[in-house]
Amino acid sequence: MIRIPPSALLGLVMTGAFFFVAIFADFIAPYPLAAVVGGVWDPSSSEHWLGTDSIGRDLMSRMIYGGQTTIKIATLATIVSFGLGSVLGFTAATVGGWVDQALSRFVDLLMSIPSLILALVVLSVMSVNELTLILVMGLLDATRVFRLSRAVAVDITVMDYVEAARLRGEGTGWIIFREILPNALSPLVAELGLRFIFAVLFISTLSFLGLGVQPPGADWGGIVKENSAGLVYGIPAALAPAVAIAVLAISVNLVADWVLNRTTSLKGGRGA
Amino acid sequence: MVHPIIRLVVQRIALGLLLLLAVSILIFGGTQLLPGDVAQAILGQSATQQALANLREQMGLNDPALVRYWNWLWGILHGDLGTALTNGHDIATDLGKRFANTLFLAFWAAAISVPLAIILGLVAARYAGRWPDKLISGITLATISLPEFVVGYIAMYLLAVKFRLLPSVSMIFDGMTLGAKLHAIMLPVLVLVLVVLAHMMRMTRAAILNVMQSAYVETAELKGISPGRVIWRHALPNAIAPVVNVVMLNLAYLVVGVVVVEVVFVYPGMGQYLVDHVAKRDLPVVQACGMVFAAVYIGLNILADVISILANPRLRHPK
């Protein structure tokens, strides 16, 4: 039986709640995404728990749908970055030689400038929609997964059981998926949470800058942008999605910290 | 024979320049060679054939990609960044002014955050595992989890709107006195400091704690020297190389933070300039800004490596 520390349990419950609301947004949200139902920036009331937004839409409903968009894009981008990064990282470590050199130098190049700047440059010519956002974010983030999985796999490829598999005549695919992947899983799982948070922050930042999810779609970063003008008049509507981003990030962080501690202590052979 | 330090430093700088060249190919390729017609992307789907043809001619899109890249790179090397598509201004002039504003903002953020981070890092290392350490770690975990614009808006709401201590937008222009400028940028500087402080402080703490485990620190402790003096006289000098590295990496991180913070506070700097022109699909401006940001980022990384080479006493005497 695994004992879960209270902080990690809180993180798990909160993260689960965010995903639950995101998945069932259509049933939970009290009003449709784009319906104008009140005045501009109405204060919180019994019909509109968080008040209304810059053009009179229910803020609570927009937060729920916005969370759905943010979490969906971040999750898919994380899947892309993990799929691409880990397979290429394992391949580089297993095959070695010029394949490893070419992939590693290309990743060095991509990581030599901040990913936000590179994303802005690329998005200036591509049509901005959810698919391009997911692919651009996934590709840029795959560089970090590549470095981690290559580093982990390099240690594993020198193990006797990999050598044995090679001598048996197993192919590269078998070695990557049947020998390396199961042994590299725990550090990768810990990284998964961190990359997911990074994707949430990244898509929020892009949308906040007006280069992510485009209206009429909504995500948390975009809702901050729409309502930011109200802050100067003392209307805190823009802070609601800002707080949601922060709470989600902290919740996932708490879980990731716990997984990280567990896996590193397992590596040290002390158990957990 | 060339001194090994000089050789290492020259090697590192040459490698950095090579990297910058590769980045220029990446930025140019990323904007020009991607699938899709650049002219169409700029003008939108409703553009007429004639307008498309004119724009292609104006941007030289009919030349082969290699020729266009070479002309672009040649221009940059001579300080000619081209003209903006949206307003026809010379990019180098516009960019220069905004770059100076961004440096002004980043300079003050760095001047405050670097000493503060090192002092807090030392305090956290001195009281490792006790309440000052835990308090500092807790606050840094919270700030790491927040994106820059969230920190910005929370600070703006509290300090500029609720308590009316500071201005909520940071317009600066020529002819303002230094004092007025400093007053205008206080809020964005505060936000940038909060954003980089956490990383810098955590890494300083880790570097000091790492040195604290070495034998000479144990000897110093056994001699009966006070813990503060052990850190100050024995641990800190040996932790300078990693700490300088941390500081440089975080200054490079300021490059990203500055983009978002400038947009939040409507500050007329380079980040705002870049974001505006990405939205307008003004490619020459985006490419120029991308190159300047990349050059600053790579330059700071080279500087970090050079300083850690210089700070390594083992390399000082050629064998």
Coordinates of N, CA and C in Angstrom, one line a residue, chain B residues 80-155:
Chain B
D80 N 21.8 46.8 -41.7 CA 20.6 47.2 -42.4 C 19.6 46.1 -42.2
L81 N 18.6 46.4 -41.4 CA 17.6 45.3 -41.0 C 16.4 45.4 -42.0
G82 N 16.4 46.2 -43.0 CA 15.3 46.3 -43.9 C 14.3 47.3 -43.4
T83 N 13.1 47.3 -44.1 CA 12.0 48.3 -43.7 C 10.8 47.5 -43.4
A84 N 10.1 48.0 -42.4 CA 8.8 47.4 -42.0 C 7.8 47.4 -43.1
L85 N 7.1 46.3 -43.2 CA 6.0 46.2 -44.2 C 4.8 47.1 -43.9
T86 N 4.5 47.2 -42.6 CA 3.3 47.8 -42.2 C 3.4 49.4 -42.3
N87 N 4.5 50.0 -41.9 CA 4.6 51.4 -41.9 C 5.8 52.0 -42.7
G88 N 6.6 51.1 -43.3 CA 7.6 51.6 -44.2 C 8.8 52.2 -43.4
H89 N 8.8 52.1 -42.1 CA 9.9 52.7 -41.3 C 11.2 51.8 -41.5
D90 N 12.3 52.5 -41.3 CA 13.6 51.7 -41.2 C 13.6 51.0 -39.9
I91 N 13.7 49.6 -40.0 CA 13.6 48.8 -38.8 C 14.7 49.1 -37.8
A92 N 16.0 49.3 -38.3 CA 17.1 49.5 -37.4 C 16.9 50.7 -36.5
T93 N 16.3 51.8 -37.0 CA 16.1 53.0 -36.2 C 15.0 52.7 -35.1
D94 N 13.9 52.2 -35.5 CA 12.8 51.9 -34.6 C 13.3 50.9 -33.5
L95 N 14.0 49.9 -34.0 CA 14.4 48.8 -33.1 C 15.5 49.3 -32.1
G96 N 16.4 50.2 -32.6 CA 17.4 50.8 -31.7 C 16.8 51.5 -30.5
K97 N 15.8 52.3 -30.7 CA 15.2 53.1 -29.6 C 14.6 52.1 -28.6
R98 N 13.8 51.1 -29.2 CA 13.1 50.2 -28.3 C 14.1 49.3 -27.5
F99 N 15.2 48.9 -28.2 CA 16.2 48.1 -27.6 C 16.8 48.8 -26.4
A100 N 17.0 50.1 -26.6 CA 17.6 50.9 -25.5 C 16.6 50.9 -24.3
N101 N 15.3 51.0 -24.6 CA 14.3 51.0 -23.5 C 14.3 49.7 -22.8
T102 N 14.3 48.6 -23.6 CA 14.3 47.2 -23.0 C 15.6 47.0 -22.1
L103 N 16.7 47.5 -22.6 CA 17.9 47.4 -21.8 C 17.8 48.1 -20.5
F104 N 17.2 49.3 -20.5 CA 17.0 50.1 -19.4 C 16.2 49.4 -18.3
L105 N 15.1 48.7 -18.8 CA 14.2 48.0 -17.9 C 15.0 46.8 -17.3
A106 N 15.7 46.0 -18.2 CA 16.4 44.8 -17.8 C 17.5 45.1 -16.9
F107 N 18.2 46.3 -17.1 CA 19.3 46.6 -16.3 C 18.9 46.8 -14.8
W108 N 17.8 47.5 -14.6 CA 17.3 47.8 -13.3 C 16.8 46.5 -12.6
A109 N 16.2 45.7 -13.4 CA 15.7 44.4 -12.9 C 16.9 43.6 -12.4
A110 N 18.0 43.5 -13.2 CA 19.1 42.7 -12.9 C 19.9 43.4 -11.7
A111 N 20.0 44.7 -11.7 CA 20.7 45.4 -10.6 C 20.1 45.1 -9.2
I112 N 18.8 44.9 -9.2 CA 18.1 44.6 -7.9 C 18.1 43.1 -7.6
S113 N 17.8 42.3 -8.7 CA 17.5 40.9 -8.4 C 18.8 40.1 -8.1
V114 N 20.0 40.5 -8.8 CA 21.2 39.7 -8.6 C 21.7 39.7 -7.1
P115 N 22.0 40.9 -6.6 CA 22.4 40.9 -5.2 C 21.4 40.3 -4.2
L116 N 20.1 40.6 -4.5 CA 19.1 40.1 -3.6 C 19.0 38.6 -3.6
A117 N 19.1 38.0 -4.8 CA 19.1 36.5 -4.9 C 20.3 35.9 -4.2
I118 N 21.4 36.5 -4.4 CA 22.6 35.9 -3.8 C 22.5 36.0 -2.2
I119 N 22.1 37.2 -1.7 CA 21.9 37.3 -0.3 C 20.9 36.3 0.3
L120 N 19.8 36.2 -0.4 CA 18.7 35.3 0.1 C 19.2 33.8 0.0
G121 N 19.9 33.5 -1.1 CA 20.5 32.2 -1.3 C 21.5 31.8 -0.2
L122 N 22.3 32.8 0.2 CA 23.2 32.6 1.3 C 22.5 32.4 2.6
V123 N 21.4 33.2 2.9 CA 20.6 33.0 4.1 C 20.0 31.6 4.1
A124 N 19.4 31.2 3.0 CA 18.8 29.9 2.9 C 19.8 28.8 3.1
A125 N 21.0 28.9 2.6 CA 22.0 27.9 2.8 C 22.5 27.9 4.2
R126 N 22.6 29.1 4.8 CA 23.1 29.2 6.2 C 22.1 28.5 7.2
Y127 N 20.8 28.7 6.9 CA 19.8 28.1 7.8 C 19.1 26.9 7.1
A128 N 19.8 26.1 6.3 CA 19.2 25.0 5.5 C 18.4 24.1 6.4
G129 N 17.1 23.9 6.0 CA 16.2 23.0 6.7 C 15.5 23.7 7.8
R130 N 15.9 24.9 8.2 CA 15.2 25.6 9.3 C 14.2 26.6 8.7
W131 N 13.5 27.3 9.6 CA 12.3 28.1 9.0 C 12.7 29.2 8.0
P132 N 13.8 29.9 8.1 CA 14.1 30.9 7.0 C 14.2 30.2 5.7
D133 N 14.9 29.1 5.6 CA 15.0 28.3 4.4 C 13.7 27.9 3.9
K134 N 12.8 27.3 4.8 CA 11.5 26.8 4.3 C 10.6 27.9 3.8
L135 N 10.7 29.1 4.5 CA 9.9 30.2 4.1 C 10.3 30.7 2.7
I136 N 11.6 30.8 2.5 CA 12.1 31.3 1.2 C 11.7 30.3 0.1
S137 N 11.9 29.0 0.4 CA 11.6 27.9 -0.6 C 10.1 27.9 -0.9
G138 N 9.3 28.1 0.1 CA 7.8 28.1 -0.2 C 7.4 29.3 -1.1
I139 N 8.0 30.5 -0.8 CA 7.6 31.6 -1.7 C 8.2 31.4 -3.1
T140 N 9.4 30.8 -3.2 CA 9.9 30.6 -4.6 C 9.1 29.6 -5.3
L141 N 8.6 28.5 -4.7 CA 7.8 27.5 -5.4 C 6.5 28.2 -5.9
A142 N 5.9 29.1 -5.1 CA 4.7 29.8 -5.6 C 5.0 30.7 -6.8
T143 N 6.1 31.4 -6.8 CA 6.4 32.3 -7.9 C 6.8 31.5 -9.2
I144 N 7.4 30.3 -9.0 CA 7.8 29.5 -10.2 C 6.5 29.0 -10.9
S145 N 5.5 28.8 -10.1 CA 4.2 28.2 -10.7 C 3.4 29.3 -11.4
L146 N 3.8 30.5 -11.3 CA 2.9 31.6 -11.9 C 3.6 32.1 -13.2
P147 N 2.8 32.2 -14.3 CA 3.3 32.8 -15.5 C 3.6 34.3 -15.2
E148 N 4.5 34.9 -16.0 CA 4.9 36.3 -15.8 C 3.7 37.2 -15.8
F149 N 2.7 37.0 -16.7 CA 1.7 38.0 -16.8 C 0.7 37.9 -15.6
V150 N 0.6 36.8 -15.0 CA -0.2 36.7 -13.8 C 0.4 37.5 -12.7
V151 N 1.7 37.3 -12.5 CA 2.5 38.1 -11.5 C 2.3 39.5 -11.7
G152 N 2.4 39.9 -13.0 CA 2.2 41.3 -13.4 C 0.9 41.9 -13.1
Y153 N -0.2 41.1 -13.4 CA -1.5 41.7 -13.1 C -1.9 41.7 -11.7
I154 N -1.4 40.7 -10.9 CA -1.7 40.7 -9.5 C -1.0 41.9 -8.8
A155 N 0.3 42.1 -9.2 CA 1.0 43.3 -8.7 C 0.4 44.6 -9.1

